[in-house]
CSV table of N, CA and C in Angstrom, one decimal:
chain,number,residue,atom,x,y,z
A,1,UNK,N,0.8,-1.2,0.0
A,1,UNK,CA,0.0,0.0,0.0
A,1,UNK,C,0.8,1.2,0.0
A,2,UNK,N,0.2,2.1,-0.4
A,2,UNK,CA,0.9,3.5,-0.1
A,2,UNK,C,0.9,4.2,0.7
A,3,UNK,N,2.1,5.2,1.4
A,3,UNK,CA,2.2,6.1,2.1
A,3,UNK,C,1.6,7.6,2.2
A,4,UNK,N,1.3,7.9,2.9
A,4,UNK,CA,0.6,9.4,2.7
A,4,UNK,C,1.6,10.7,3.6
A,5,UNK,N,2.2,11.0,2.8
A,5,UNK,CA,3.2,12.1,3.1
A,5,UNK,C,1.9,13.5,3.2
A,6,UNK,N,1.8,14.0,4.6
A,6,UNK,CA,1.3,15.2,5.0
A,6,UNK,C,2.3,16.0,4.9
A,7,UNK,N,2.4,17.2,4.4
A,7,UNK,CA,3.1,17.8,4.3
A,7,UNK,C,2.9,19.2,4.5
A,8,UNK,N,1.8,19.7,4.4
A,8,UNK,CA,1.5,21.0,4.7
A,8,UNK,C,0.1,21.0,5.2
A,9,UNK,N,-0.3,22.3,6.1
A,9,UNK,CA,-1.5,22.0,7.0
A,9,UNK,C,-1.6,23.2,7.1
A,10,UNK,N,-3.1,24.2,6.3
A,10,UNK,CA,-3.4,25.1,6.6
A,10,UNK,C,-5.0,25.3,7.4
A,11,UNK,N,-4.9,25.4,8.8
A,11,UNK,CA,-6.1,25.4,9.3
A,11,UNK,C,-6.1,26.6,10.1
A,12,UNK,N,-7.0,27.3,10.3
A,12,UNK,CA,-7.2,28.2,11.3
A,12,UNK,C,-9.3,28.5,11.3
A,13,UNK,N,-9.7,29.3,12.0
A,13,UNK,CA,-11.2,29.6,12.5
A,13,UNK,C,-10.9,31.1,11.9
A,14,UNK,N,-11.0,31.0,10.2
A,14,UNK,CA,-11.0,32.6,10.1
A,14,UNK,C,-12.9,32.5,9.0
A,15,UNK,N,-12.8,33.9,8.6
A,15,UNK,CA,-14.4,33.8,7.8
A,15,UNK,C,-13.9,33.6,6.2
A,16,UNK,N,-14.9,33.7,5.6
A,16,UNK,CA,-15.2,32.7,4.4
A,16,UNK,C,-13.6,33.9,3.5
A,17,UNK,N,-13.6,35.5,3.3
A,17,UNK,CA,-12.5,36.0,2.7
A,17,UNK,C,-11.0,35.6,2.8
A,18,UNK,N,-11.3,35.4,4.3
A,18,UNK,CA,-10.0,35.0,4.6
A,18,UNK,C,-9.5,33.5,4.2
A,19,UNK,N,-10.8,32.3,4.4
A,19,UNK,CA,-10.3,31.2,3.9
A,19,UNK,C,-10.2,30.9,2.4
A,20,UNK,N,-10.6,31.9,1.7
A,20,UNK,CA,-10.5,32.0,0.3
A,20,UNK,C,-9.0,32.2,-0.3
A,21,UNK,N,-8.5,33.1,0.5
A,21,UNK,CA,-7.3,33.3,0.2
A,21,UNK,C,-6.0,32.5,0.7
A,22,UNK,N,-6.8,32.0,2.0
A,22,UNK,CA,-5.5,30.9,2.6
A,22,UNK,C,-5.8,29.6,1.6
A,23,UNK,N,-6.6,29.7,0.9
A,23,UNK,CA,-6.8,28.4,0.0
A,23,UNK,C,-6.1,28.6,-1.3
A,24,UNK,N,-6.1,29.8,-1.7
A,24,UNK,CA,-5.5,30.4,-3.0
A,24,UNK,C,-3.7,30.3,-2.8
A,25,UNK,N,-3.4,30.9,-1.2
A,25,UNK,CA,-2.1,30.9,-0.7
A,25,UNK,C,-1.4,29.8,-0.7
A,26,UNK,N,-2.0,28.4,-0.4
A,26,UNK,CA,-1.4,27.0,-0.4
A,26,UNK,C,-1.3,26.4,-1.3
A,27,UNK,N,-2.3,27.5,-2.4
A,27,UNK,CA,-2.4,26.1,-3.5
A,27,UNK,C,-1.0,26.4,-4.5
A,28,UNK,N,-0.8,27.9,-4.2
A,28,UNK,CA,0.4,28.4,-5.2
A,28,UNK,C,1.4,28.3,-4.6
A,29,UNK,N,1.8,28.2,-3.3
A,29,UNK,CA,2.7,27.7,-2.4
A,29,UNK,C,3.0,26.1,-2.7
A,30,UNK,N,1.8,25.0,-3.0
A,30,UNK,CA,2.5,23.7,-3.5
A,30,UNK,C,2.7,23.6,-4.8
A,31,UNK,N,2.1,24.6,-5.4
A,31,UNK,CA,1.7,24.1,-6.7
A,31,UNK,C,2.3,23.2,-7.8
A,32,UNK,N,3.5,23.0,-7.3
A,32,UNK,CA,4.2,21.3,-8.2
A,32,UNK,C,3.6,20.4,-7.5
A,33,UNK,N,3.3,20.4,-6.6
A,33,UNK,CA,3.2,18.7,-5.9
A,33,UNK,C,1.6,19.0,-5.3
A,34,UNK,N,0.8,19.5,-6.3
A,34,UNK,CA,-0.8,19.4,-5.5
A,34,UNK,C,-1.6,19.2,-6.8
A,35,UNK,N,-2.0,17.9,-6.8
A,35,UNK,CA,-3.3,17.2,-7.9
A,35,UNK,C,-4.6,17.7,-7.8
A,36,UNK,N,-4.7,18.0,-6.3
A,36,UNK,CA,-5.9,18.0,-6.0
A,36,UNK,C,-6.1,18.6,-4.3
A,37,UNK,N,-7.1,20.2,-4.4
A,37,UNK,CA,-7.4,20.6,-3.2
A,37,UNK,C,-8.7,20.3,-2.8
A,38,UNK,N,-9.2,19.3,-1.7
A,38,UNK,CA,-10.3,18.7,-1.3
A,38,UNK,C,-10.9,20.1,0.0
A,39,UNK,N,-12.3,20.5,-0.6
A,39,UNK,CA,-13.5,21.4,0.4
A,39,UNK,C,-14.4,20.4,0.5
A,40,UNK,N,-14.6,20.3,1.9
A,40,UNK,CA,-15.7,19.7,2.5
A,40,UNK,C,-16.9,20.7,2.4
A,41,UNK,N,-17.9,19.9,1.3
A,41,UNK,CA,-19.3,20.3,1.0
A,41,UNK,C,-19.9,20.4,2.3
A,42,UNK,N,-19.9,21.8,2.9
A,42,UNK,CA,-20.2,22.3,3.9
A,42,UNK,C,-20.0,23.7,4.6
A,43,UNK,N,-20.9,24.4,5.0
A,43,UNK,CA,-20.9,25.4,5.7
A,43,UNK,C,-20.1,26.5,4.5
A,44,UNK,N,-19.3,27.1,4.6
A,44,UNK,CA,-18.2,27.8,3.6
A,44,UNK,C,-17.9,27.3,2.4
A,45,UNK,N,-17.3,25.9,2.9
A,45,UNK,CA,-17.2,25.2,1.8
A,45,UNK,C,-18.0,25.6,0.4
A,46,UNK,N,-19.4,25.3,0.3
A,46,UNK,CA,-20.0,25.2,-0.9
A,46,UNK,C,-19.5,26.8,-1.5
A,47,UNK,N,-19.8,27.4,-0.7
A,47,UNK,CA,-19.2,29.1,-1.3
A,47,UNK,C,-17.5,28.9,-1.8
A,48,UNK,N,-16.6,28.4,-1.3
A,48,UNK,CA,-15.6,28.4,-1.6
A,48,UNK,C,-15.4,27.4,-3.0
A,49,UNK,N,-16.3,26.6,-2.9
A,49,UNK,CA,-16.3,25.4,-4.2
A,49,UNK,C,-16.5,26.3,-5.4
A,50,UNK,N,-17.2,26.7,-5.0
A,50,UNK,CA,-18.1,27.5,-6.7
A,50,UNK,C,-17.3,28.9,-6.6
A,51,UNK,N,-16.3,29.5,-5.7
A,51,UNK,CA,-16.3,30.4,-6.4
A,51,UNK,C,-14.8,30.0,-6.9
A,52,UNK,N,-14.3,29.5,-6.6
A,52,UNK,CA,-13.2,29.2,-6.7
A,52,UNK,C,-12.6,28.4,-8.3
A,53,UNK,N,-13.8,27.5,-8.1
A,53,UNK,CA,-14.2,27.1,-10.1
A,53,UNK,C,-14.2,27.9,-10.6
A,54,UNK,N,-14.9,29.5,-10.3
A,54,UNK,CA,-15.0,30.6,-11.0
A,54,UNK,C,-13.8,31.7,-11.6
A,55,UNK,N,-13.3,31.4,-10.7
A,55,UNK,CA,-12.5,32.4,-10.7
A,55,UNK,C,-10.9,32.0,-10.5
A,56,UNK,N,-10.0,30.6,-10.5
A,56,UNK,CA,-8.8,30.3,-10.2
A,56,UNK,C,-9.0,29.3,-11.2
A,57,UNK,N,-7.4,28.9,-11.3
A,57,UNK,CA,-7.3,27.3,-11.7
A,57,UNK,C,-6.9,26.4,-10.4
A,58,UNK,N,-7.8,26.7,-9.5
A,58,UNK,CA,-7.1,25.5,-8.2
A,58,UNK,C,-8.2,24.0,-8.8
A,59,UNK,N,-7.2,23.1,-8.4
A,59,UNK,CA,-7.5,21.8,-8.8
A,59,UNK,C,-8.6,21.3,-7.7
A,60,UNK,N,-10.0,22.0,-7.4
A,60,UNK,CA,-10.5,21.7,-6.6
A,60,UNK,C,-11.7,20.9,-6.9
A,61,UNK,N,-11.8,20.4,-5.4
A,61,UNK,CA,-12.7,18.9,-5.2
A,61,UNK,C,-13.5,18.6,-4.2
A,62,UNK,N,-14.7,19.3,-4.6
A,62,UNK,CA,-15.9,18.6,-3.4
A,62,UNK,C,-16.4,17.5,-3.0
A,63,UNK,N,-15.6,17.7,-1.4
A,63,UNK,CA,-16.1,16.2,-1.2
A,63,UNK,C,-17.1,15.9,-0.2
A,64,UNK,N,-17.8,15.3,-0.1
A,64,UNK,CA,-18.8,14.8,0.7
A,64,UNK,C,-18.5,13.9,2.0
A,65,UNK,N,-19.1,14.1,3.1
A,65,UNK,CA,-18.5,13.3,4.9
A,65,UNK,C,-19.4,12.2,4.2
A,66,UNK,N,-19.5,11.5,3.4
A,66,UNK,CA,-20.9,10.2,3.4
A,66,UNK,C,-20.9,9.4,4.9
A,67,UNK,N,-19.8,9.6,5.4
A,67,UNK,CA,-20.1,8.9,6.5
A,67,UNK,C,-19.3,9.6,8.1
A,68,UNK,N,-20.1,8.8,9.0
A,68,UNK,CA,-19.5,9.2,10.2
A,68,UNK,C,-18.1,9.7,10.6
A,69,UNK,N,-17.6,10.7,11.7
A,69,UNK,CA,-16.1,11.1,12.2
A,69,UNK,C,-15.9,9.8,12.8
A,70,UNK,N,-16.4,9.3,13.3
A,70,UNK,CA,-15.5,8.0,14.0
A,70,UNK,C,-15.4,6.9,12.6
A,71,UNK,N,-16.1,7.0,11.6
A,71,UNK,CA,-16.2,5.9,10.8
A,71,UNK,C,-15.2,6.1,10.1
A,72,UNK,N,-15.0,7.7,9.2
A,72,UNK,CA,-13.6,8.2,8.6
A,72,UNK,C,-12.3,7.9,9.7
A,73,UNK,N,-12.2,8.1,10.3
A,73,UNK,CA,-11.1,8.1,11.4
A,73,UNK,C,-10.9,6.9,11.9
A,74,UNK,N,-11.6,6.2,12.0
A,74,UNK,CA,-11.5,4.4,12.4
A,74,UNK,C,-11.0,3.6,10.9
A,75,UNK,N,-11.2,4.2,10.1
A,75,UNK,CA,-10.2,4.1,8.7
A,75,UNK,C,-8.9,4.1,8.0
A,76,UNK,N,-8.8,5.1,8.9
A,76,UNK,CA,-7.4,5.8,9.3
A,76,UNK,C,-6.4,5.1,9.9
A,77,UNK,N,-6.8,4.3,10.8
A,77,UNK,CA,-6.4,4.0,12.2
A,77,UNK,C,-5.1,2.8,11.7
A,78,UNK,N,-5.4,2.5,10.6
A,78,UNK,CA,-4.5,0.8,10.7
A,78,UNK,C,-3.1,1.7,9.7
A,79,UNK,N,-3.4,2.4,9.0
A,79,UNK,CA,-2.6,3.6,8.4
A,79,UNK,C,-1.7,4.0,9.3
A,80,UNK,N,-2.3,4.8,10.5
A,80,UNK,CA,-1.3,5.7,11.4
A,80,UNK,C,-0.6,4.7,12.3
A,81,UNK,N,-1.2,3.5,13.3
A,81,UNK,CA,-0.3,2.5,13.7
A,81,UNK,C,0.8,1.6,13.1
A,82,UNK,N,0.8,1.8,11.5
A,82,UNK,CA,1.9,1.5,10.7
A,82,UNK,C,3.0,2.1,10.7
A,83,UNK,N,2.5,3.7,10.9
A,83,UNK,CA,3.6,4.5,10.4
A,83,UNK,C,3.2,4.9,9.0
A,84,UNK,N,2.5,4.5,8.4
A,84,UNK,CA,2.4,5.0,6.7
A,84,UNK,C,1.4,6.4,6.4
A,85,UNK,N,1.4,6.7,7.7
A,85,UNK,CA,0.7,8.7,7.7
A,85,UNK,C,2.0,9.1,8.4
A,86,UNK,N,2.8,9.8,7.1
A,86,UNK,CA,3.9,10.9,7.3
A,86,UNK,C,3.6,11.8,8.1
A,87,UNK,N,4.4,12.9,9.0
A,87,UNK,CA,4.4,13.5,9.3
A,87,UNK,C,5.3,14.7,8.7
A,88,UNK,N,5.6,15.6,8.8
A,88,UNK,CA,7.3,16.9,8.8
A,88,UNK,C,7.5,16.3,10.6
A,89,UNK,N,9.1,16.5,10.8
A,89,UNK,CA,9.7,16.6,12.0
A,89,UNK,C,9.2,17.7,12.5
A,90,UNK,N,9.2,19.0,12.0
A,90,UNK,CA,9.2,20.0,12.7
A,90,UNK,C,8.2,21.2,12.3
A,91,UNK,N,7.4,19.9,11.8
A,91,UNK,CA,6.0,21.2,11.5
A,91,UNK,C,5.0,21.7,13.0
A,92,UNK,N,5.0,23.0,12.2
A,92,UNK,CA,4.7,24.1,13.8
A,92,UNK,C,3.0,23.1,14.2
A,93,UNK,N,2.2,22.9,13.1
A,93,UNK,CA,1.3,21.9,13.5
A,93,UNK,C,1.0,20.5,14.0
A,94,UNK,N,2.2,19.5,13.9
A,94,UNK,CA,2.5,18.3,14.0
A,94,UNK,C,2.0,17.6,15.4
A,95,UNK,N,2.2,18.8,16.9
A,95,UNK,CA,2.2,18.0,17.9
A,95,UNK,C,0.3,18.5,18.4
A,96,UNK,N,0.0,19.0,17.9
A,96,UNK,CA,-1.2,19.6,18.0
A,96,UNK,C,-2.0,18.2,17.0
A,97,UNK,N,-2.2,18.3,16.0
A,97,UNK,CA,-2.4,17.0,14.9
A,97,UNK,C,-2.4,15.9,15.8
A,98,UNK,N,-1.1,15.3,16.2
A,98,UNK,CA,-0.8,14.3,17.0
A,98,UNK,C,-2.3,14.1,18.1
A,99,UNK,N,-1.8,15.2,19.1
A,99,UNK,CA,-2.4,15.4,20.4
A,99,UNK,C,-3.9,15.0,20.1
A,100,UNK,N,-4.6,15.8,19.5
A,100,UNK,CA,-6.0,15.6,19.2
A,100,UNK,C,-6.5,14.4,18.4
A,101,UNK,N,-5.7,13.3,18.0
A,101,UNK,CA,-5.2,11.9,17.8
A,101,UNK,C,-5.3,11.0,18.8
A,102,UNK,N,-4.5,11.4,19.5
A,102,UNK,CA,-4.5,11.1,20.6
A,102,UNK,C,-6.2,11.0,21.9
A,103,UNK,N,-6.3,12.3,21.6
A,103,UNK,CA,-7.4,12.7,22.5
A,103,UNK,C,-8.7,12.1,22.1
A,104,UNK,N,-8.7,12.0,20.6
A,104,UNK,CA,-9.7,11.4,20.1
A,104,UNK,C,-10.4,9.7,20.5
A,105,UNK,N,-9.2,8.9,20.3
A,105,UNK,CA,-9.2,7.7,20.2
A,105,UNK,C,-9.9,7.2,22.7
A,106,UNK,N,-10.5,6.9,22.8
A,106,UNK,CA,-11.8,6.2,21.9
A,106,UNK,C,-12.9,6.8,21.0
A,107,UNK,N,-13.4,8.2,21.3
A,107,UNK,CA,-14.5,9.0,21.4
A,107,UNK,C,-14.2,9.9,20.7
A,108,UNK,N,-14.7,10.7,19.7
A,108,UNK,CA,-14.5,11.6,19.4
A,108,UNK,C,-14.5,13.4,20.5
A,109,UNK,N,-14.0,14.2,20.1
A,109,UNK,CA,-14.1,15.5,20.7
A,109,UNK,C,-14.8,16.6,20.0
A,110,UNK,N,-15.2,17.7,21.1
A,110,UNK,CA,-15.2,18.7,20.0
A,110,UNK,C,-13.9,19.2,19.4
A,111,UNK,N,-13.0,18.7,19.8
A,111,UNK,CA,-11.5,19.8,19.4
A,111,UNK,C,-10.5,18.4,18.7
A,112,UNK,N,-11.4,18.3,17.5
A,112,UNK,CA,-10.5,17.2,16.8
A,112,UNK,C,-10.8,17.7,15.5
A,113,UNK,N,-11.0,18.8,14.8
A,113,UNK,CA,-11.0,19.3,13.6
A,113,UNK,C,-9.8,19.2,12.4
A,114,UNK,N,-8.5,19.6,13.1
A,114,UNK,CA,-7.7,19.0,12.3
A,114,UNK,C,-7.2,17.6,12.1
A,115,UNK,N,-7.7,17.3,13.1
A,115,UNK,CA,-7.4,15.1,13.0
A,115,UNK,C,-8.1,14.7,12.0
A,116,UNK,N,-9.7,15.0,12.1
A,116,UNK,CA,-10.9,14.6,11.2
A,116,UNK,C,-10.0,15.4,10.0
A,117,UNK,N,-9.8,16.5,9.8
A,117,UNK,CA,-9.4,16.9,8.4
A,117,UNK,C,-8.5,15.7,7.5
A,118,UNK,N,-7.3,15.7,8.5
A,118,UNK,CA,-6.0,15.0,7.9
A,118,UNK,C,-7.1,13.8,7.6
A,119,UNK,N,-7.9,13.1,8.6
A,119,UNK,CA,-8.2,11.4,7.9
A,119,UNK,C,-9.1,11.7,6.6
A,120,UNK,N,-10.1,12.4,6.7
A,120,UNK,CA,-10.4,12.6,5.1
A,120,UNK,C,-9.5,13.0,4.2
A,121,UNK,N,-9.2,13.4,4.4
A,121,UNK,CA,-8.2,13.7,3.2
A,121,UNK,C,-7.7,12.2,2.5
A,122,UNK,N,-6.9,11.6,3.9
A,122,UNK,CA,-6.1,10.5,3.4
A,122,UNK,C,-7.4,9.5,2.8
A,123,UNK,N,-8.5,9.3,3.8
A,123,UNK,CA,-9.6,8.3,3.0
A,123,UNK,C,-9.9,8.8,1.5
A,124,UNK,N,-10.0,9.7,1.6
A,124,UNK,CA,-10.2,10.6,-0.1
A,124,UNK,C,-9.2,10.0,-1.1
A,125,UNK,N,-7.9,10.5,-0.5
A,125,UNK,CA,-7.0,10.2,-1.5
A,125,UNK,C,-7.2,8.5,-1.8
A,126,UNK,N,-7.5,7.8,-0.7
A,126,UNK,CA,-6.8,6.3,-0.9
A,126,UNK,C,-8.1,5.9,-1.9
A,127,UNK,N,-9.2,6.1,-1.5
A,127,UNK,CA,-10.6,6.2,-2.4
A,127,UNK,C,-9.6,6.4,-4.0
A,128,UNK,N,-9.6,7.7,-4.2
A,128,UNK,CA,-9.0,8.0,-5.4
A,128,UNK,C,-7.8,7.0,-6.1
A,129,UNK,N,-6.6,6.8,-5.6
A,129,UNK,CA,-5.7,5.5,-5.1
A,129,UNK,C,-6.6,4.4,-6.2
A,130,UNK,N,-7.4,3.9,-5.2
A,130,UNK,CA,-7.7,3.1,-6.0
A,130,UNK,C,-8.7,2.9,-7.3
A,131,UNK,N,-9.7,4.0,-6.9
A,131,UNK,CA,-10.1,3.9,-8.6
A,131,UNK,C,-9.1,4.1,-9.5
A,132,UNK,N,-8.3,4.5,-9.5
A,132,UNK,CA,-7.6,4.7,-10.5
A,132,UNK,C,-6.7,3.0,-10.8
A,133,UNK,N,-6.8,2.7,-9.9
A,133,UNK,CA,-5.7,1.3,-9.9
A,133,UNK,C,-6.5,0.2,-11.1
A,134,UNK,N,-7.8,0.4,-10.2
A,134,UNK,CA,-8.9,0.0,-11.1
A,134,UNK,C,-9.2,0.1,-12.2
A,135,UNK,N,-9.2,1.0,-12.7
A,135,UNK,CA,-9.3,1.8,-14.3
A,135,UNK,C,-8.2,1.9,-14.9
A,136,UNK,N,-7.0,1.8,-14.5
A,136,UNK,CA,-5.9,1.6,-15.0
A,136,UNK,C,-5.7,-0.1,-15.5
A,137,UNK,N,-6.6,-1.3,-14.3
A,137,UNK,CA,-6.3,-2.4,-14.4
A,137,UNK,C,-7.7,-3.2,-15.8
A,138,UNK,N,-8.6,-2.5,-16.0
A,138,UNK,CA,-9.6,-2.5,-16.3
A,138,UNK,C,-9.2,-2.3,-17.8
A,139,UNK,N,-8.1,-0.8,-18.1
A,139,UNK,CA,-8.2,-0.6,-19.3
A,139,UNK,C,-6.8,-1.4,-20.0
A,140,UNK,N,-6.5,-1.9,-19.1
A,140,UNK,CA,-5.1,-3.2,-19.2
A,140,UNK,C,-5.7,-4.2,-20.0
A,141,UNK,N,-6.7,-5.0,-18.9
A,141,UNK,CA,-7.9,-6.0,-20.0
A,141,UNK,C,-7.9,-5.5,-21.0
A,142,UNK,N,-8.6,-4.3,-21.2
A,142,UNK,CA,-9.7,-4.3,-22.4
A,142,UNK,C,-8.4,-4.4,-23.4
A,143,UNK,N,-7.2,-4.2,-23.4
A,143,UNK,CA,-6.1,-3.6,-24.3
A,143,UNK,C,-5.6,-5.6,-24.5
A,144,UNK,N,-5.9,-5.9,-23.8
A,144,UNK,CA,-5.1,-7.2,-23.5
A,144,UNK,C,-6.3,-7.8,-24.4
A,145,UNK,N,-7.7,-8.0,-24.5
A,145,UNK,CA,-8.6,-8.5,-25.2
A,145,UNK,C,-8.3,-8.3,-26.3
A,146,UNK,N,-8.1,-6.7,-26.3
A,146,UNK,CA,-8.7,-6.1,-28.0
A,146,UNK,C,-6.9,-7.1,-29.0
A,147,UNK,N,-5.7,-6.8,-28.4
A,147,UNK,CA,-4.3,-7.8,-28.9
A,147,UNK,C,-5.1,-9.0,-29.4
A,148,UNK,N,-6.6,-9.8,-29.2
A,148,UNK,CA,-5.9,-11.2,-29.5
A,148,UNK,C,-7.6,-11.0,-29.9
A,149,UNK,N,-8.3,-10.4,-30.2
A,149,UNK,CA,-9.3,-10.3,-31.7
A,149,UNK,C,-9.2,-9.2,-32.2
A,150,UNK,N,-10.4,-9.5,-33.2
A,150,UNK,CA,-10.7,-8.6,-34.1
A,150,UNK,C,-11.5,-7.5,-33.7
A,151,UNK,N,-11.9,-7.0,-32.4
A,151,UNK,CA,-12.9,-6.5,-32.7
A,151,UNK,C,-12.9,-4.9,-33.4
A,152,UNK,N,-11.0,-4.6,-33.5
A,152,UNK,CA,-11.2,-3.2,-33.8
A,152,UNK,C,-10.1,-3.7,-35.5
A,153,UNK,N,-11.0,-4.4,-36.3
A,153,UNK,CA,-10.6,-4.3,-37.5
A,153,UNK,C,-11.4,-4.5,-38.1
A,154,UNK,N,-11.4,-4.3,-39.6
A,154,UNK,CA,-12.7,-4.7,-41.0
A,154,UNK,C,-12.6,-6.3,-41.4
């Protein structure tokens, strides 16, 4: 399986202008190494989704909680006791992230916002992960079928 290297972490409790811009700020700040910036269809979010389509080229992606914080996060779980959720050594966010990790497991909190962030994300990506493995393995067949007939000749 794959590793999920966290590597940058912009969170704070500001209003919808300001997260507009901290979103615009990260995205040109990674922008070699970011496929894809995930807004949770919610509260700000949907405002940030659509305007952001409108008006940037950020590679953004609404995503939906389909399911429970303990159910995303209980997801997570066999990931982070591996070791295969990277951390930075010395990110100003890291022991904060951690802590509320910590605090969470059994029960959720109210003060686990950036934990719940980080595990969607990684459930998103690993989601993504594999459709693609799939469709990559899918259009393998079809290529491997079409080699040994006819169906794409007269």
């Amino acid at each position: 399986g794959a590793d999920y290297f966290v590597d940058s972490v912009a969170h704070d409790k500001v209003g919808y202008s300001d997260l507009k811009a901290m979103a615009e700020r990260e995205y040109k700040r990674h922008v070699d190494r970011v496929s894809y910036v995930f807004v949770e269809k919610a509260s700000n979010g949907f405002a940030l989704l659509d305007d952001l389509r409108k008006t940037s080229r950020v590679p953004i992606v609404g995503i939906e909680a389909n399911e429970g914080k303990t159910a995303r996060i209980e997801r997570t779980l066999p990931l982070w006791e591996s070791g295969r959720i990277k951390l930075p050594k010395y990110a100003t966010w890291r022991e904060e992230l951690i802590n509320q990790g910590i605090r969470w497991y059994p029960k959720t909190t109210k003060h686990d916002d950036l934990f719940d962030a980080v595990c969607t994300a990684v459930v998103k990506l690993n989601e993504l992960l594999l459709r693609y493995a799939h469709a990559e393995q899918f259009d393998q067949n079809v290529a491997n079928i079409a080699r040994g007939s006819n169906w794409f000749t007269r």
